[in-house]
Backbone as JSON, one array per atom type, in Angstrom:
{
  "sequence": "MSRVVETGATGFIATGTVAGQARDGLEILRSAGLIRSVQSAAGLLYRRDYERLDPERSLTPPPLDGRRRKAVRCDVGWTERGRRRGLFIRDLEGVIQRRDPTFQGALGWRPIDRVGVAVWMLREVAGKGRSLRALSSDPPTLRRMLKGLRMALDCSSVAYGTVSGRR",
  "N": [[0.85, -1.16, 0.0], [0.56, 2.23, -0.78], [2.26, 5.15, 0.55], [0.63, 7.44, 0.66], [-1.98, 6.37, 0.57], [-1.86, 4.87, 2.93], [-1.54, 6.91, 4.83], [-3.95, 8.24, 4.38], [-5.73, 6.23, 5.12], [-5.13, 5.99, 7.84], [-5.87, 8.54, 8.77], [-8.59, 8.53, 8.07], [-9.54, 6.36, 9.58], [-9.0, 7.32, 12.12], [-10.58, 9.67, 12.31], [-12.89, 9.22, 10.84], [-14.04, 10.68, 8.88], [-14.33, 12.34, 5.74], [-13.53, 15.06, 3.72], [-16.35, 16.66, 2.44], [-17.89, 14.32, 2.27], [-19.87, 11.65, 0.94], [-22.97, 9.84, 1.44], [-22.86, 7.2, 0.76], [-21.09, 4.24, 1.35], [-19.13, 3.11, -0.41], [-18.53, 5.3, -2.04], [-17.51, 7.09, -0.16], [-15.13, 5.78, 0.63], [-13.81, 5.63, -1.86], [-13.48, 8.35, -2.51], [-11.78, 9.06, -0.45], [-9.53, 7.82, -1.23], [-9.01, 5.24, -0.49], [-9.92, 2.96, -1.71], [-9.58, 1.68, -5.03], [-10.65, 2.95, -8.27], [-11.5, 0.88, -9.97], [-12.16, -1.05, -8.11], [-14.27, 0.23, -6.84], [-16.07, 0.36, -8.99], [-16.57, -2.38, -9.39], [-17.78, -2.9, -6.96], [-20.14, -1.42, -7.25], [-21.35, -2.83, -9.32], [-21.76, -5.24, -8.01], [-23.59, -4.32, -6.11], [-25.76, -3.69, -7.75], [-26.54, -6.26, -8.59], [-27.03, -7.41, -6.1], [-29.16, -5.88, -5.14], [-31.09, -6.63, -6.97], [-31.69, -9.13, -6.09], [-33.29, -8.64, -3.98], [-33.12, -8.45, -0.93], [-34.84, -7.77, 1.15], [-37.06, -9.29, 0.92], [-36.28, -11.8, 1.51], [-34.84, -12.93, -0.58], [-32.15, -13.59, -0.81], [-28.71, -14.5, -1.61], [-28.16, -18.03, -2.14], [-27.22, -20.07, 0.68], [-23.76, -20.25, 1.69], [-22.82, -22.62, 2.7], [-23.97, -24.68, 1.35], [-26.29, -25.95, 2.09], [-29.7, -26.6, 1.45], [-32.42, -24.37, 1.34], [-35.75, -23.25, 1.82], [-36.88, -21.04, -0.5], [-38.34, -17.85, -0.49], [-40.44, -16.61, -2.79], [-41.23, -13.81, -4.76], [-44.16, -12.53, -6.45], [-43.67, -11.31, -8.93], [-40.82, -10.88, -11.05], [-38.99, -12.92, -10.31], [-37.03, -14.4, -12.18], [-35.43, -16.52, -14.6], [-33.03, -15.27, -15.15], [-32.65, -13.8, -12.82], [-32.31, -15.89, -11.03], [-29.92, -16.98, -12.01], [-28.21, -14.8, -11.51], [-28.31, -14.8, -8.74], [-27.02, -17.21, -8.18], [-24.53, -16.59, -9.26], [-23.7, -14.55, -7.51], [-23.62, -16.05, -5.14], [-21.57, -17.87, -5.8], [-19.43, -16.09, -6.22], [-19.2, -14.96, -3.64], [-18.5, -17.3, -2.33], [-15.93, -17.81, -3.39], [-14.58, -15.58, -2.38], [-14.88, -16.09, 0.33], [-13.31, -18.4, 0.64], [-10.79, -17.33, 0.26], [-10.52, -15.62, 2.35], [-8.74, -14.89, 5.16], [-9.73, -14.4, 7.69], [-11.93, -15.9, 8.22], [-13.19, -18.37, 10.25], [-14.77, -20.57, 10.17], [-18.12, -21.86, 10.63], [-19.1, -20.58, 13.43], [-21.23, -19.85, 14.93], [-24.81, -19.46, 15.41], [-26.26, -17.58, 14.0], [-26.82, -16.15, 10.7], [-24.78, -14.29, 10.06], [-22.6, -15.27, 11.4], [-21.66, -17.23, 9.82], [-20.19, -16.31, 7.73], [-17.15, -14.74, 6.62], [-15.19, -11.79, 7.42], [-14.65, -10.43, 5.01], [-16.71, -11.16, 3.15], [-18.9, -10.28, 4.62], [-18.34, -7.51, 4.73], [-18.46, -6.9, 2.01], [-21.18, -7.38, 1.49], [-22.4, -5.51, 3.25], [-21.16, -2.93, 2.76], [-20.72, -2.68, -0.1], [-23.05, -3.93, -1.09], [-25.28, -2.93, 0.46], [-24.59, -0.29, 0.83], [-23.65, 0.85, 3.18], [-21.58, 2.67, 5.51], [-18.22, 2.17, 6.74], [-17.78, 3.28, 9.24], [-20.31, 3.28, 10.3], [-20.57, 0.72, 11.05], [-18.6, 0.09, 12.9], [-16.55, 1.63, 15.43], [-14.08, 1.2, 16.37], [-10.66, 1.5, 15.9], [-8.73, -0.7, 15.24], [-10.55, -2.66, 14.39], [-11.79, -1.36, 12.27], [-9.64, -1.18, 10.48], [-9.24, -3.92, 9.94], [-11.72, -4.52, 8.76], [-11.62, -2.85, 6.49], [-9.44, -3.96, 5.15], [-10.47, -6.54, 4.58], [-12.64, -5.79, 2.96], [-11.31, -4.62, 0.77], [-9.99, -6.87, -0.3], [-12.22, -8.42, -0.99], [-13.39, -6.76, -2.91], [-11.38, -6.78, -4.83], [-11.51, -9.46, -5.7], [-14.11, -9.36, -6.7], [-13.82, -7.51, -8.76], [-12.34, -8.95, -10.6], [-14.14, -11.02, -11.15], [-16.31, -9.61, -12.26], [-15.07, -8.49, -14.4], [-13.95, -5.94, -14.45], [-11.37, -5.27, -14.21], [-8.12, -5.33, -15.63], [-5.44, -7.58, -16.52], [-3.3, -6.43, -15.22], [-2.07, -4.86, -12.22]],
  "CA": [[0.0, 0.0, 0.0], [1.39, 3.41, -0.88], [2.3, 5.99, 1.74], [-0.54, 8.32, 0.64], [-3.14, 5.58, 0.96], [-1.7, 4.53, 4.34], [-1.85, 8.13, 5.59], [-5.39, 8.46, 4.25], [-6.41, 5.21, 5.92], [-4.95, 6.34, 9.25], [-6.71, 9.7, 9.04], [-9.99, 8.12, 7.99], [-9.85, 5.51, 10.72], [-8.96, 8.14, 13.33], [-11.66, 10.65, 12.37], [-14.11, 8.68, 10.23], [-14.64, 11.65, 7.98], [-13.63, 12.78, 4.55], [-14.11, 16.33, 3.33], [-17.41, 16.56, 1.44], [-18.2, 12.91, 2.1], [-21.21, 11.24, 0.55], [-23.53, 8.88, 2.38], [-22.57, 5.85, 0.28], [-19.81, 3.75, 1.85], [-18.15, 2.98, -1.49], [-18.13, 6.65, -2.47], [-16.65, 7.65, 0.9], [-13.82, 5.14, 0.54], [-13.16, 6.01, -3.11], [-13.06, 9.76, -2.43], [-10.67, 9.12, 0.49], [-8.39, 7.14, -1.84], [-8.78, 3.98, 0.2], [-10.16, 1.91, -2.7], [-9.35, 2.16, -6.4], [-11.87, 3.14, -9.06], [-11.98, -0.42, -10.45], [-12.8, -1.7, -6.96], [-15.56, 0.91, -6.67], [-16.94, -0.07, -10.08], [-16.98, -3.75, -9.08], [-18.72, -2.8, -5.85], [-21.42, -0.95, -7.77], [-21.95, -3.95, -10.05], [-22.25, -6.17, -6.99], [-24.8, -3.72, -5.53], [-26.85, -3.87, -8.72], [-27.0, -7.65, -8.5], [-27.54, -7.63, -4.74], [-30.49, -5.26, -5.06], [-32.01, -7.44, -7.77], [-32.08, -10.29, -5.29], [-34.29, -8.14, -3.05], [-32.92, -9.09, 0.37], [-35.94, -7.47, 2.05], [-38.05, -10.36, 0.77], [-35.55, -13.06, 1.73], [-34.32, -13.48, -1.83], [-30.71, -13.44, -0.72], [-28.02, -15.62, -2.25], [-28.21, -19.31, -1.42], [-26.17, -20.12, 1.7], [-22.46, -20.72, 1.23], [-22.53, -23.95, 3.19], [-24.54, -25.66, 0.44], [-27.57, -26.5, 2.53], [-30.86, -26.05, 0.75], [-33.45, -23.77, 2.16], [-36.92, -22.9, 1.05], [-36.81, -19.64, -0.88], [-39.61, -17.14, -0.61], [-40.4, -15.95, -4.1], [-42.28, -12.83, -4.96], [-44.99, -12.85, -7.61], [-43.06, -10.85, -10.17], [-39.4, -10.61, -11.04], [-38.1, -14.04, -10.08], [-36.85, -14.99, -13.5], [-34.23, -17.33, -14.76], [-31.89, -14.37, -15.03], [-32.48, -13.52, -11.4], [-31.76, -17.09, -10.42], [-28.51, -17.06, -12.4], [-27.49, -13.75, -10.76], [-28.2, -15.28, -7.37], [-25.98, -18.23, -8.15], [-23.28, -15.89, -9.5], [-23.35, -13.9, -6.26], [-23.24, -17.12, -4.21], [-20.25, -18.39, -6.17], [-18.46, -15.02, -5.95], [-18.99, -14.91, -2.2], [-17.78, -18.51, -1.97], [-14.51, -17.6, -3.72], [-14.06, -14.63, -1.4], [-14.84, -16.78, 1.61], [-12.16, -19.31, 0.67], [-9.56, -16.53, 0.31], [-10.57, -14.75, 3.53], [-8.05, -15.52, 6.29], [-10.42, -14.14, 8.96], [-13.04, -16.83, 8.43], [-12.78, -19.52, 11.06], [-15.81, -21.6, 10.1], [-19.41, -21.47, 11.2], [-18.93, -20.65, 14.87], [-22.45, -19.45, 15.62], [-26.1, -19.84, 14.85], [-26.8, -16.55, 13.13], [-26.21, -16.17, 9.36], [-23.55, -13.49, 10.02], [-21.52, -16.08, 11.93], [-21.27, -18.22, 8.82], [-19.38, -15.66, 6.71], [-16.01, -14.01, 7.13], [-15.23, -10.33, 7.39], [-14.65, -9.94, 3.63], [-18.06, -11.32, 2.59], [-19.77, -9.4, 5.38], [-18.1, -6.13, 4.29], [-18.98, -6.77, 0.65], [-22.64, -7.26, 1.58], [-22.81, -4.29, 3.95], [-20.68, -1.69, 2.14], [-21.02, -2.66, -1.52], [-24.43, -4.31, -1.34], [-26.26, -2.06, 1.1], [-24.14, 1.09, 0.8], [-23.34, 1.37, 4.51], [-20.19, 3.1, 5.71], [-17.5, 1.4, 7.75], [-17.97, 3.92, 10.55], [-21.62, 2.89, 10.82], [-20.46, -0.66, 11.53], [-17.7, 0.03, 14.05], [-15.76, 2.83, 15.69], [-12.81, 0.73, 16.89], [-9.67, 1.58, 14.82], [-8.24, -1.98, 14.72], [-11.64, -3.33, 13.68], [-11.95, -0.66, 11.0], [-8.54, -1.61, 9.6], [-9.53, -5.3, 9.53], [-12.86, -4.49, 7.84], [-11.16, -2.25, 5.25], [-8.6, -4.96, 4.47], [-11.38, -7.55, 4.05], [-13.4, -5.2, 1.86], [-10.43, -4.48, -0.4], [-9.79, -8.19, -0.88], [-13.49, -8.82, -1.61], [-13.57, -5.95, -4.12], [-10.44, -7.29, -5.83], [-12.11, -10.68, -6.27], [-15.29, -8.94, -7.47], [-13.4, -6.84, -10.0], [-11.96, -10.01, -11.54], [-15.36, -11.73, -11.53], [-17.13, -8.75, -13.11], [-14.3, -8.08, -15.56], [-13.65, -4.51, -14.43], [-9.92, -5.08, -14.07], [-7.31, -6.08, -16.6], [-4.49, -8.47, -15.89], [-2.29, -5.67, -14.47], [-2.53, -4.22, -10.97]],
  "C": [[0.9, 1.23, 0.0], [1.29, 4.24, 0.39], [1.09, 6.91, 1.82], [-1.78, 7.57, 1.09], [-3.06, 5.23, 2.44], [-2.03, 5.73, 5.22], [-3.33, 8.42, 5.55], [-6.17, 7.48, 5.09], [-6.31, 5.55, 7.4], [-5.83, 7.52, 9.62], [-8.18, 9.35, 9.03], [-10.39, 7.3, 9.2], [-9.87, 6.33, 12.01], [-10.18, 9.04, 13.43], [-12.97, 10.12, 11.82], [-14.75, 9.63, 9.25], [-13.72, 11.92, 6.8], [-14.3, 14.08, 4.15], [-15.14, 16.13, 2.24], [-17.88, 15.13, 1.23], [-19.66, 12.68, 1.71], [-21.73, 10.26, 1.59], [-23.21, 7.44, 2.0], [-21.17, 5.42, 0.73], [-18.75, 3.6, 0.78], [-17.64, 4.34, -1.93], [-17.22, 7.3, -1.44], [-15.24, 7.09, 0.78], [-13.08, 5.52, -0.74], [-12.67, 7.45, -3.05], [-11.91, 9.94, -1.44], [-9.41, 8.47, -0.08], [-8.07, 5.81, -1.2], [-9.13, 2.77, -0.65], [-9.97, 2.52, -4.08], [-10.67, 2.27, -7.15], [-12.4, 1.82, -9.61], [-12.65, -1.21, -9.33], [-14.18, -1.09, -6.72], [-16.55, 0.47, -7.75], [-17.45, -1.5, -9.85], [-17.98, -3.76, -7.94], [-20.1, -2.35, -6.3], [-22.12, -2.04, -8.59], [-22.5, -4.99, -9.09], [-23.54, -5.62, -6.38], [-25.98, -3.89, -6.46], [-27.42, -5.28, -8.63], [-27.61, -7.94, -7.14], [-28.95, -7.05, -4.59], [-31.51, -6.03, -5.89], [-32.5, -8.66, -7.02], [-33.12, -9.93, -4.24], [-34.17, -8.79, -1.67], [-34.04, -8.8, 1.36], [-37.03, -8.53, 1.99], [-37.41, -11.73, 0.87], [-35.08, -13.72, 0.44], [-32.81, -13.26, -1.88], [-30.02, -14.61, -1.39], [-28.18, -16.9, -1.46], [-27.05, -19.38, -0.43], [-24.88, -20.74, 1.17], [-22.19, -22.15, 1.64], [-23.2, -25.06, 2.37], [-25.85, -26.26, 0.87], [-28.7, -25.83, 1.76], [-31.79, -25.42, 1.76], [-34.6, -23.4, 1.26], [-36.86, -21.41, 0.76], [-38.21, -19.06, -0.96], [-39.54, -16.35, -1.9], [-41.55, -14.96, -4.21], [-43.02, -13.15, -6.26], [-44.34, -12.45, -8.92], [-41.55, -10.71, -9.99], [-38.48, -11.77, -10.74], [-37.98, -14.81, -11.38], [-35.62, -15.88, -13.5], [-32.98, -16.47, -14.63], [-31.61, -14.02, -13.57], [-31.89, -14.7, -10.66], [-30.27, -17.23, -10.74], [-27.68, -16.02, -11.66], [-27.3, -14.17, -9.31], [-27.11, -16.32, -7.22], [-24.6, -17.61, -8.39], [-22.79, -15.23, -8.21], [-22.91, -14.94, -5.23], [-21.85, -17.64, -4.51], [-19.16, -17.36, -5.91], [-18.16, -14.95, -4.46], [-18.27, -16.16, -1.7], [-16.29, -18.4, -2.24], [-13.88, -16.65, -2.7], [-13.91, -15.3, -0.05], [-13.62, -17.7, 1.72], [-10.84, -18.56, 0.77], [-9.45, -15.7, 1.58], [-9.88, -15.42, 4.72], [-8.76, -15.31, 7.63], [-11.52, -15.15, 9.24], [-12.55, -18.07, 9.16], [-13.78, -20.67, 11.0], [-17.07, -21.12, 10.78], [-19.37, -21.66, 12.71], [-20.21, -20.32, 15.62], [-23.69, -19.89, 14.9], [-26.64, -18.83, 13.86], [-26.13, -16.61, 11.75], [-24.9, -15.38, 9.29], [-22.36, -14.28, 10.54], [-20.98, -17.07, 10.91], [-20.46, -17.61, 7.68], [-18.22, -14.93, 7.38], [-16.18, -12.52, 6.98], [-15.36, -9.82, 5.95], [-16.04, -10.03, 3.0], [-19.03, -10.39, 3.31], [-19.6, -7.95, 4.94], [-18.63, -5.92, 2.88], [-20.49, -6.59, 0.68], [-23.05, -5.91, 2.17], [-22.42, -3.02, 3.2], [-21.04, -1.63, 0.66], [-22.49, -2.96, -1.78], [-25.45, -3.33, -0.8], [-25.85, -0.6, 1.15], [-23.81, 1.69, 2.16], [-21.88, 1.78, 4.59], [-19.55, 2.23, 6.78], [-17.73, 1.97, 9.14], [-19.34, 3.61, 11.14], [-21.58, 1.49, 11.42], [-19.58, -0.8, 12.76], [-16.98, 1.36, 14.22], [-14.38, 2.48, 16.23], [-11.77, 0.73, 15.77], [-9.12, 0.24, 14.35], [-9.31, -2.76, 13.94], [-11.87, -2.69, 12.33], [-10.86, -1.06, 10.02], [-8.8, -3.02, 9.06], [-10.69, -5.33, 8.53], [-12.45, -3.91, 6.5], [-10.3, -3.23, 4.46], [-9.47, -6.05, 3.85], [-12.17, -7.03, 2.87], [-12.55, -5.07, 0.61], [-10.22, -5.83, -1.09], [-11.06, -8.66, -1.6], [-13.72, -8.04, -2.91], [-12.59, -6.35, -5.21], [-10.98, -8.55, -6.5], [-13.31, -10.32, -7.15], [-14.89, -8.29, -8.78], [-12.94, -7.85, -11.04], [-13.22, -10.71, -12.05], [-16.23, -10.9, -12.48], [-16.37, -8.25, -14.34], [-13.99, -6.59, -15.6], [-12.18, -4.22, -14.34], [-9.22, -5.89, -15.14], [-6.33, -6.95, -15.83], [-3.44, -7.75, -15.05], [-2.9, -5.07, -13.22], [-1.94, -2.86, -10.83]]
}
């Protein structure tokens, strides 16, 4: 990580603010220079797909552990394309989960306990548009969440084709 990004990350984590910040978590991080534009673009593509799944109606991606569950389907909009997008999101999150060193396995009963920091950050920041500061105010936790989000966005940028072979 470059010195400018490291300084920006330290300032952001210490204060939680960026001059003229937007409400969108991806926009805040991009304007602070903490994520690259290709990572932001991949995050926006993930958000588009995540919103199509309509998590408010329990149309979230199938669970990563492979267990089947009964899906609640709405009357309109559950098409073959939506199903394929759901499977794409599940597979993308599975790849991220396997690369996430913070994931220790399903240690709890809640769905959040079954995913690592990277998948959780991707869902919260890229999918729902929340800011990191809304999720935690502890500087070490913010650093860990930012690192997980960057890794998830890197995987997403490859999956969505927003990045070339060079870094």
